[in-house]
């Protein structure tokens, strides 16, 4: 990559993307809606390969940008600045946070197709949405490692999808071509390949949100083979769109 990997969103997933990229030797530019000054501590912790910028700065400077924002905010992604860029959509639909979206509730569209419609001049590729931040951060492995996991990638542009698959390889994951954006419902919340296969069984006891996050960070990663990923995708049956974010369990 000749330009920095751009990240829009600095929550748990955005920070995880940045840490994986820096660990792989990539330059990173990260942003959030609150402004680059709020990312000073994170960038300092990430080291010299990372810097902060505004959302527009990231969109203009990076050739590949990971969108790690709530679905409710997807229309705030700067379409003009992102024109011609590859945008990795890691977004999921959670009605409790995003409100009910009729075209998704009716299965008339996938969330990625909504993002692509907004970013009409960009190349949207769906990736990273079906794994928890802690599993993603802990699960990266070198190429050829028997415990390397596979993540599905969907997109309507073959060249853009291939570049994203190469990025996954750099970050420590095998990539499985999972078809077009219209097929991405197969790894949305509540589908067989969503989150749970990459981690142990969730604990039965009730936990606070802080306890849940601590458990996630400590949970071992269950490797996902390419064949198992393909089988889980194929077994998906389209049902009610959207998932539910945990508060406590």
PDB file of C-alpha atoms in Angstrom:
ATOM      1  CA  UNK A   1       0.000   0.000   0.000  1.00  0.00           C
ATOM      2  CA  UNK A   2       1.420   3.370  -1.037  1.00  0.00           C
ATOM      3  CA  UNK A   3      -1.106   5.395   0.954  1.00  0.00           C
ATOM      4  CA  UNK A   4      -2.084   4.938   4.591  1.00  0.00           C
ATOM      5  CA  UNK A   5      -4.876   2.585   5.520  1.00  0.00           C
ATOM      6  CA  UNK A   6      -7.744   4.888   6.419  1.00  0.00           C
ATOM      7  CA  UNK A   7     -10.064   4.181   9.321  1.00  0.00           C
ATOM      8  CA  UNK A   8     -13.259   6.139   9.986  1.00  0.00           C
ATOM      9  CA  UNK A   9     -14.394   5.362  13.507  1.00  0.00           C
ATOM     10  CA  UNK A  10     -12.265   4.868  16.600  1.00  0.00           C
ATOM     11  CA  UNK A  11     -14.427   2.572  18.698  1.00  0.00           C
ATOM     12  CA  UNK A  12     -13.389  -0.936  19.661  1.00  0.00           C
ATOM     13  CA  UNK A  13     -13.367  -2.170  16.060  1.00  0.00           C
ATOM     14  CA  UNK A  14     -11.665   0.940  14.668  1.00  0.00           C
ATOM     15  CA  UNK A  15      -8.929   0.719  17.275  1.00  0.00           C
ATOM     16  CA  UNK A  16      -8.517  -3.005  16.565  1.00  0.00           C
ATOM     17  CA  UNK A  17      -8.096  -2.342  12.844  1.00  0.00           C
ATOM     18  CA  UNK A  18      -5.438   0.260  13.632  1.00  0.00           C
ATOM     19  CA  UNK A  19      -3.516  -2.073  15.936  1.00  0.00           C
ATOM     20  CA  UNK A  20      -3.563  -4.927  13.414  1.00  0.00           C
ATOM     21  CA  UNK A  21      -2.386  -2.626  10.632  1.00  0.00           C
ATOM     22  CA  UNK A  22       0.458  -1.151  12.664  1.00  0.00           C
ATOM     23  CA  UNK A  23       1.520  -4.639  13.762  1.00  0.00           C
ATOM     24  CA  UNK A  24       1.655  -5.588  10.067  1.00  0.00           C
ATOM     25  CA  UNK A  25       3.873  -2.590   9.289  1.00  0.00           C
ATOM     26  CA  UNK A  26       1.228  -0.460   7.567  1.00  0.00           C
ATOM     27  CA  UNK A  27       0.836   3.272   7.930  1.00  0.00           C
ATOM     28  CA  UNK A  28      -2.536   4.163   9.411  1.00  0.00           C
ATOM     29  CA  UNK A  29      -4.648   7.307   9.485  1.00  0.00           C
ATOM     30  CA  UNK A  30      -7.596   7.171  11.878  1.00  0.00           C
ATOM     31  CA  UNK A  31     -10.487   9.548  12.441  1.00  0.00           C
ATOM     32  CA  UNK A  32     -13.723   9.922  14.354  1.00  0.00           C
ATOM     33  CA  UNK A  33     -16.634  12.337  14.478  1.00  0.00           C
ATOM     34  CA  UNK A  34     -15.169  14.199  17.469  1.00  0.00           C
ATOM     35  CA  UNK A  35     -11.983  15.377  15.773  1.00  0.00           C
ATOM     36  CA  UNK A  36      -8.316  14.307  15.623  1.00  0.00           C
ATOM     37  CA  UNK A  37      -7.423  15.980  18.921  1.00  0.00           C
ATOM     38  CA  UNK A  38      -9.464  13.313  20.736  1.00  0.00           C
ATOM     39  CA  UNK A  39      -7.214  10.595  19.257  1.00  0.00           C
ATOM     40  CA  UNK A  40      -3.909  11.940  20.573  1.00  0.00           C
ATOM     41  CA  UNK A  41      -3.457   9.252  23.240  1.00  0.00           C
ATOM     42  CA  UNK A  42      -4.421   6.414  20.901  1.00  0.00           C
ATOM     43  CA  UNK A  43      -2.051   7.572  18.168  1.00  0.00           C
ATOM     44  CA  UNK A  44       0.773   7.969  20.669  1.00  0.00           C
ATOM     45  CA  UNK A  45       0.153   4.431  21.898  1.00  0.00           C
ATOM     46  CA  UNK A  46       0.072   3.068  18.344  1.00  0.00           C
ATOM     47  CA  UNK A  47       3.449   4.586  17.518  1.00  0.00           C
ATOM     48  CA  UNK A  48       5.064   6.308  14.542  1.00  0.00           C
ATOM     49  CA  UNK A  49       3.113   4.455  11.854  1.00  0.00           C
ATOM     50  CA  UNK A  50      -0.171   6.020  13.026  1.00  0.00           C
ATOM     51  CA  UNK A  51      -1.587   9.504  12.833  1.00  0.00           C
ATOM     52  CA  UNK A  52      -4.976  11.108  13.301  1.00  0.00           C
ATOM     53  CA  UNK A  53      -6.950  13.287  10.947  1.00  0.00           C
ATOM     54  CA  UNK A  54     -10.432  14.487  10.237  1.00  0.00           C
ATOM     55  CA  UNK A  55     -12.896  12.178   8.507  1.00  0.00           C
ATOM     56  CA  UNK A  56     -12.438  14.172   5.310  1.00  0.00           C
ATOM     57  CA  UNK A  57      -8.641  14.025   5.618  1.00  0.00           C
ATOM     58  CA  UNK A  58      -8.779  10.250   5.884  1.00  0.00           C
ATOM     59  CA  UNK A  59     -11.164   9.968   2.936  1.00  0.00           C
ATOM     60  CA  UNK A  60      -8.901  12.088   0.739  1.00  0.00           C
ATOM     61  CA  UNK A  61      -5.531  10.594   1.688  1.00  0.00           C
ATOM     62  CA  UNK A  62      -6.284   6.871   1.861  1.00  0.00           C
ATOM     63  CA  UNK A  63      -6.967   4.646  -1.127  1.00  0.00           C
ATOM     64  CA  UNK A  64      -8.583   2.016   1.103  1.00  0.00           C
ATOM     65  CA  UNK A  65     -10.806   3.208   3.950  1.00  0.00           C
ATOM     66  CA  UNK A  66     -12.453   1.046   6.596  1.00  0.00           C
ATOM     67  CA  UNK A  67     -15.832   2.417   7.674  1.00  0.00           C
ATOM     68  CA  UNK A  68     -16.350   1.442  11.311  1.00  0.00           C
ATOM     69  CA  UNK A  69     -19.353   3.554  12.256  1.00  0.00           C
ATOM     70  CA  UNK A  70     -22.896   2.753  13.377  1.00  0.00           C
ATOM     71  CA  UNK A  71     -25.274   2.128  10.488  1.00  0.00           C
ATOM     72  CA  UNK A  72     -27.334   5.095  11.655  1.00  0.00           C
ATOM     73  CA  UNK A  73     -24.360   7.304  10.678  1.00  0.00           C
ATOM     74  CA  UNK A  74     -23.574   5.839   7.249  1.00  0.00           C
ATOM     75  CA  UNK A  75     -24.957   8.867   5.403  1.00  0.00           C
ATOM     76  CA  UNK A  76     -22.349  10.991   7.195  1.00  0.00           C
ATOM     77  CA  UNK A  77     -19.575   9.211   5.289  1.00  0.00           C
ATOM     78  CA  UNK A  78     -18.226  11.884   2.870  1.00  0.00           C
ATOM     79  CA  UNK A  79     -19.326  10.582  -0.520  1.00  0.00           C
ATOM     80  CA  UNK A  80     -17.458  13.202  -2.567  1.00  0.00           C
ATOM     81  CA  UNK A  81     -14.143  12.709  -0.756  1.00  0.00           C
ATOM     82  CA  UNK A  82     -14.501   8.919  -0.988  1.00  0.00           C
ATOM     83  CA  UNK A  83     -15.221   8.898  -4.727  1.00  0.00           C
ATOM     84  CA  UNK A  84     -13.021   6.364  -6.491  1.00  0.00           C
ATOM     85  CA  UNK A  85     -11.841   4.852  -3.205  1.00  0.00           C
ATOM     86  CA  UNK A  86     -12.298   1.344  -1.852  1.00  0.00           C
ATOM     87  CA  UNK A  87     -14.490   1.494   1.246  1.00  0.00           C
ATOM     88  CA  UNK A  88     -14.522  -1.558   3.495  1.00  0.00           C
ATOM     89  CA  UNK A  89     -17.934  -1.758   5.116  1.00  0.00           C
ATOM     90  CA  UNK A  90     -17.663  -3.424   8.529  1.00  0.00           C
ATOM     91  CA  UNK A  91     -21.086  -2.121   9.599  1.00  0.00           C
ATOM     92  CA  UNK A  92     -23.949  -4.145  11.076  1.00  0.00           C
ATOM     93  CA  UNK A  93     -27.629  -3.337  11.511  1.00  0.00           C
ATOM     94  CA  UNK A  94     -28.842  -3.146  15.105  1.00  0.00           C
ATOM     95  CA  UNK A  95     -32.375  -1.681  15.267  1.00  0.00           C
ATOM     96  CA  UNK A  96     -32.067  -0.846  18.986  1.00  0.00           C
ATOM     97  CA  UNK A  97     -29.272   1.574  18.028  1.00  0.00           C
ATOM     98  CA  UNK A  98     -30.046   2.429  14.404  1.00  0.00           C
ATOM     99  CA  UNK A  99     -33.848   2.518  14.498  1.00  0.00           C
ATOM    100  CA  UNK A 100     -36.005   0.405  12.222  1.00  0.00           C
ATOM    101  CA  UNK A 101     -35.018   0.626   8.536  1.00  0.00           C
ATOM    102  CA  UNK A 102     -37.879  -0.590   6.386  1.00  0.00           C
ATOM    103  CA  UNK A 103     -35.898  -1.847   3.370  1.00  0.00           C
ATOM    104  CA  UNK A 104     -33.750  -3.952   5.690  1.00  0.00           C
ATOM    105  CA  UNK A 105     -36.674  -5.194   7.760  1.00  0.00           C
ATOM    106  CA  UNK A 106     -38.372  -6.270   4.526  1.00  0.00           C
ATOM    107  CA  UNK A 107     -35.181  -7.935   3.238  1.00  0.00           C
ATOM    108  CA  UNK A 108     -35.386  -5.685   0.182  1.00  0.00           C
ATOM    109  CA  UNK A 109     -31.751  -4.677   0.619  1.00  0.00           C
ATOM    110  CA  UNK A 110     -28.660  -5.473   2.628  1.00  0.00           C
ATOM    111  CA  UNK A 111     -27.027  -2.828   4.787  1.00  0.00           C
ATOM    112  CA  UNK A 112     -24.005  -2.910   2.474  1.00  0.00           C
ATOM    113  CA  UNK A 113     -26.187  -2.099  -0.510  1.00  0.00           C
ATOM    114  CA  UNK A 114     -27.442   0.964   1.381  1.00  0.00           C
ATOM    115  CA  UNK A 115     -23.850   2.038   2.004  1.00  0.00           C
ATOM    116  CA  UNK A 116     -22.995   1.485  -1.666  1.00  0.00           C
ATOM    117  CA  UNK A 117     -26.011   3.528  -2.779  1.00  0.00           C
ATOM    118  CA  UNK A 118     -24.811   6.426  -0.611  1.00  0.00           C
ATOM    119  CA  UNK A 119     -21.211   6.030  -1.798  1.00  0.00           C
ATOM    120  CA  UNK A 120     -22.235   5.667  -5.426  1.00  0.00           C
ATOM    121  CA  UNK A 121     -18.786   6.581  -6.790  1.00  0.00           C
ATOM    122  CA  UNK A 122     -16.865   4.357  -4.359  1.00  0.00           C
ATOM    123  CA  UNK A 123     -16.151   0.626  -4.425  1.00  0.00           C
ATOM    124  CA  UNK A 124     -17.798  -0.818  -1.318  1.00  0.00           C
ATOM    125  CA  UNK A 125     -16.555  -4.183  -0.076  1.00  0.00           C
ATOM    126  CA  UNK A 126     -18.088  -5.942   2.938  1.00  0.00           C
ATOM    127  CA  UNK A 127     -15.566  -7.410   5.385  1.00  0.00           C
ATOM    128  CA  UNK A 128     -14.864  -7.817   9.108  1.00  0.00           C
ATOM    129  CA  UNK A 129     -18.521  -7.483  10.166  1.00  0.00           C
ATOM    130  CA  UNK A 130     -18.948 -11.073  11.370  1.00  0.00           C
ATOM    131  CA  UNK A 131     -16.218 -11.210  14.007  1.00  0.00           C
ATOM    132  CA  UNK A 132     -16.042  -9.548  17.426  1.00  0.00           C
ATOM    133  CA  UNK A 133     -13.344  -6.938  18.000  1.00  0.00           C
ATOM    134  CA  UNK A 134     -11.498  -9.090  20.532  1.00  0.00           C
ATOM    135  CA  UNK A 135     -11.517 -12.181  18.317  1.00  0.00           C
ATOM    136  CA  UNK A 136     -10.287 -10.046  15.414  1.00  0.00           C
ATOM    137  CA  UNK A 137      -7.476  -8.582  17.457  1.00  0.00           C
ATOM    138  CA  UNK A 138      -6.401 -11.885  18.995  1.00  0.00           C
ATOM    139  CA  UNK A 139      -6.917 -14.099  15.978  1.00  0.00           C
ATOM    140  CA  UNK A 140      -4.397 -12.747  13.455  1.00  0.00           C
ATOM    141  CA  UNK A 141      -1.872 -15.387  12.399  1.00  0.00           C
ATOM    142  CA  UNK A 142       0.960 -15.568   9.830  1.00  0.00           C
ATOM    143  CA  UNK A 143       0.230 -17.014   6.424  1.00  0.00           C
ATOM    144  CA  UNK A 144       0.358 -20.795   6.548  1.00  0.00           C
ATOM    145  CA  UNK A 145      -0.275 -20.998  10.282  1.00  0.00           C
ATOM    146  CA  UNK A 146      -2.684 -23.929  10.916  1.00  0.00           C
ATOM    147  CA  UNK A 147      -4.653 -21.734  13.330  1.00  0.00           C
ATOM    148  CA  UNK A 148      -5.197 -18.939  10.829  1.00  0.00           C
ATOM    149  CA  UNK A 149      -8.866 -18.003  10.441  1.00  0.00           C
ATOM    150  CA  UNK A 150     -10.945 -17.171   7.389  1.00  0.00           C
ATOM    151  CA  UNK A 151     -13.174 -14.123   6.978  1.00  0.00           C
ATOM    152  CA  UNK A 152     -15.758 -13.691   4.179  1.00  0.00           C
ATOM    153  CA  UNK A 153     -15.480 -10.798   1.731  1.00  0.00           C
ATOM    154  CA  UNK A 154     -18.307  -9.555  -0.496  1.00  0.00           C
ATOM    155  CA  UNK A 155     -18.309  -6.906  -3.201  1.00  0.00           C
ATOM    156  CA  UNK A 156     -19.644  -5.978  -6.613  1.00  0.00           C
ATOM    157  CA  UNK A 157     -16.272  -4.950  -8.085  1.00  0.00           C
ATOM    158  CA  UNK A 158     -13.847  -7.831  -8.561  1.00  0.00           C
ATOM    159  CA  UNK A 159     -10.687  -5.717  -8.494  1.00  0.00           C
ATOM    160  CA  UNK A 160     -11.692  -3.915  -5.300  1.00  0.00           C
ATOM    161  CA  UNK A 161     -12.609  -7.208  -3.664  1.00  0.00           C
ATOM    162  CA  UNK A 162      -9.226  -8.670  -4.611  1.00  0.00           C
ATOM    163  CA  UNK A 163      -7.394  -5.727  -3.018  1.00  0.00           C
ATOM    164  CA  UNK A 164      -9.368  -6.153   0.191  1.00  0.00           C
ATOM    165  CA  UNK A 165      -8.597  -9.863   0.228  1.00  0.00           C
ATOM    166  CA  UNK A 166      -4.903  -8.985  -0.090  1.00  0.00           C
ATOM    167  CA  UNK A 167      -5.279  -6.582   2.856  1.00  0.00           C
ATOM    168  CA  UNK A 168      -6.808  -9.347   4.980  1.00  0.00           C
ATOM    169  CA  UNK A 169      -3.833 -11.527   4.141  1.00  0.00           C
ATOM    170  CA  UNK A 170      -1.487  -8.768   5.297  1.00  0.00           C
ATOM    171  CA  UNK A 171      -3.425  -8.341   8.537  1.00  0.00           C
ATOM    172  CA  UNK A 172      -3.270 -12.054   9.343  1.00  0.00           C
ATOM    173  CA  UNK A 173      -6.412 -13.628   7.878  1.00  0.00           C
ATOM    174  CA  UNK A 174      -7.424 -15.814   4.968  1.00  0.00           C
ATOM    175  CA  UNK A 175     -10.228 -14.386   2.863  1.00  0.00           C
ATOM    176  CA  UNK A 176     -13.141 -16.220   1.288  1.00  0.00           C
ATOM    177  CA  UNK A 177     -14.929 -14.711  -1.698  1.00  0.00           C
ATOM    178  CA  UNK A 178     -18.526 -14.573  -0.481  1.00  0.00           C
ATOM    179  CA  UNK A 179     -20.127 -13.115  -3.576  1.00  0.00           C
ATOM    180  CA  UNK A 180     -21.749  -9.743  -4.170  1.00  0.00           C
ATOM    181  CA  UNK A 181     -23.029  -7.154  -1.705  1.00  0.00           C
ATOM    182  CA  UNK A 182     -26.497  -8.588  -2.155  1.00  0.00           C
ATOM    183  CA  UNK A 183     -25.196 -11.866  -0.736  1.00  0.00           C
ATOM    184  CA  UNK A 184     -23.725 -10.271   2.403  1.00  0.00           C
ATOM    185  CA  UNK A 185     -26.856 -11.064   4.430  1.00  0.00           C
ATOM    186  CA  UNK A 186     -25.343 -14.534   4.824  1.00  0.00           C
ATOM    187  CA  UNK A 187     -22.974 -13.232   7.556  1.00  0.00           C
ATOM    188  CA  UNK A 188     -25.110 -10.529   9.137  1.00  0.00           C
ATOM    189  CA  UNK A 189     -26.192 -10.786  12.804  1.00  0.00           C
ATOM    190  CA  UNK A 190     -27.973 -14.016  13.765  1.00  0.00           C
ATOM    191  CA  UNK A 191     -26.502 -16.024  10.878  1.00  0.00           C
ATOM    192  CA  UNK A 192     -24.400 -19.173  11.495  1.00  0.00           C
ATOM    193  CA  UNK A 193     -21.023 -17.504  10.792  1.00  0.00           C
ATOM    194  CA  UNK A 194     -21.681 -14.388  12.829  1.00  0.00           C
ATOM    195  CA  UNK A 195     -19.281 -13.919  15.788  1.00  0.00           C
ATOM    196  CA  UNK A 196     -19.983 -17.069  17.816  1.00  0.00           C
ATOM    197  CA  UNK A 197     -18.000 -19.606  15.732  1.00  0.00           C
ATOM    198  CA  UNK A 198     -14.796 -17.658  16.401  1.00  0.00           C
ATOM    199  CA  UNK A 199     -15.102 -17.855  20.187  1.00  0.00           C
ATOM    200  CA  UNK A 200     -15.978 -20.298  22.992  1.00  0.00           C
ATOM    201  CA  UNK A 201     -19.503 -20.666  24.319  1.00  0.00           C
ATOM    202  CA  UNK A 202     -20.672 -17.524  26.062  1.00  0.00           C
ATOM    203  CA  UNK A 203     -20.675 -17.876  29.849  1.00  0.00           C
ATOM    204  CA  UNK A 204     -23.975 -18.785  31.428  1.00  0.00           C
ATOM    205  CA  UNK A 205     -23.692 -16.397  34.377  1.00  0.00           C
ATOM    206  CA  UNK A 206     -25.008 -12.868  34.104  1.00  0.00           C
ATOM    207  CA  UNK A 207     -22.307 -10.230  33.578  1.00  0.00           C
ATOM    208  CA  UNK A 208     -22.102  -6.462  33.452  1.00  0.00           C
ATOM    209  CA  UNK A 209     -21.020  -4.864  30.179  1.00  0.00           C
ATOM    210  CA  UNK A 210     -17.524  -4.272  31.565  1.00  0.00           C
ATOM    211  CA  UNK A 211     -17.294  -7.910  32.601  1.00  0.00           C
ATOM    212  CA  UNK A 212     -18.493  -8.989  29.177  1.00  0.00           C
ATOM    213  CA  UNK A 213     -15.800  -6.932  27.454  1.00  0.00           C
ATOM    214  CA  UNK A 214     -13.157  -8.363  29.780  1.00  0.00           C
ATOM    215  CA  UNK A 215     -14.350 -11.879  28.963  1.00  0.00           C
ATOM    216  CA  UNK A 216     -14.248 -11.126  25.229  1.00  0.00           C
ATOM    217  CA  UNK A 217     -10.686  -9.817  25.435  1.00  0.00           C
ATOM    218  CA  UNK A 218      -9.542 -12.928  27.297  1.00  0.00           C
ATOM    219  CA  UNK A 219     -11.507 -15.509  25.283  1.00  0.00           C
ATOM    220  CA  UNK A 220      -9.378 -17.776  23.096  1.00  0.00           C
ATOM    221  CA  UNK A 221      -9.989 -17.616  19.364  1.00  0.00           C
ATOM    222  CA  UNK A 222     -11.393 -20.682  17.610  1.00  0.00           C
ATOM    223  CA  UNK A 223      -9.754 -20.957  14.174  1.00  0.00           C
ATOM    224  CA  UNK A 224     -12.117 -20.816  11.204  1.00  0.00           C
ATOM    225  CA  UNK A 225     -11.036 -22.904   8.216  1.00  0.00           C
ATOM    226  CA  UNK A 226     -11.936 -21.881   4.683  1.00  0.00           C
ATOM    227  CA  UNK A 227     -14.155 -24.974   4.284  1.00  0.00           C
ATOM    228  CA  UNK A 228     -16.012 -24.344   7.536  1.00  0.00           C
ATOM    229  CA  UNK A 229     -16.548 -20.707   6.592  1.00  0.00           C
ATOM    230  CA  UNK A 230     -17.956 -21.777   3.220  1.00  0.00           C
ATOM    231  CA  UNK A 231     -20.226 -24.357   4.868  1.00  0.00           C
ATOM    232  CA  UNK A 232     -21.563 -21.857   7.419  1.00  0.00           C
ATOM    233  CA  UNK A 233     -22.264 -19.274   4.730  1.00  0.00           C
ATOM    234  CA  UNK A 234     -24.079 -21.857   2.629  1.00  0.00           C
ATOM    235  CA  UNK A 235     -26.212 -22.933   5.590  1.00  0.00           C
ATOM    236  CA  UNK A 236     -27.573 -19.428   6.241  1.00  0.00           C
ATOM    237  CA  UNK A 237     -31.325 -18.913   5.877  1.00  0.00           C
ATOM    238  CA  UNK A 238     -32.548 -15.373   5.457  1.00  0.00           C
ATOM    239  CA  UNK A 239     -34.715 -14.316   8.353  1.00  0.00           C
ATOM    240  CA  UNK A 240     -35.352 -11.127  10.314  1.00  0.00           C
ATOM    241  CA  UNK A 241     -32.665  -8.563   9.575  1.00  0.00           C
ATOM    242  CA  UNK A 242     -30.602  -7.018  12.323  1.00  0.00           C
ATOM    243  CA  UNK A 243     -29.205  -8.134  15.636  1.00  0.00           C
ATOM    244  CA  UNK A 244     -29.107  -6.936  19.210  1.00  0.00           C
ATOM    245  CA  UNK A 245     -26.162  -5.349  20.909  1.00  0.00           C
ATOM    246  CA  UNK A 246     -25.347  -6.827  24.325  1.00  0.00           C
ATOM    247  CA  UNK A 247     -25.894  -4.750  27.447  1.00  0.00           C
ATOM    248  CA  UNK A 248     -25.546  -7.587  29.908  1.00  0.00           C
ATOM    249  CA  UNK A 249     -25.885 -11.319  29.509  1.00  0.00           C
TER     250      UNK A 249
END
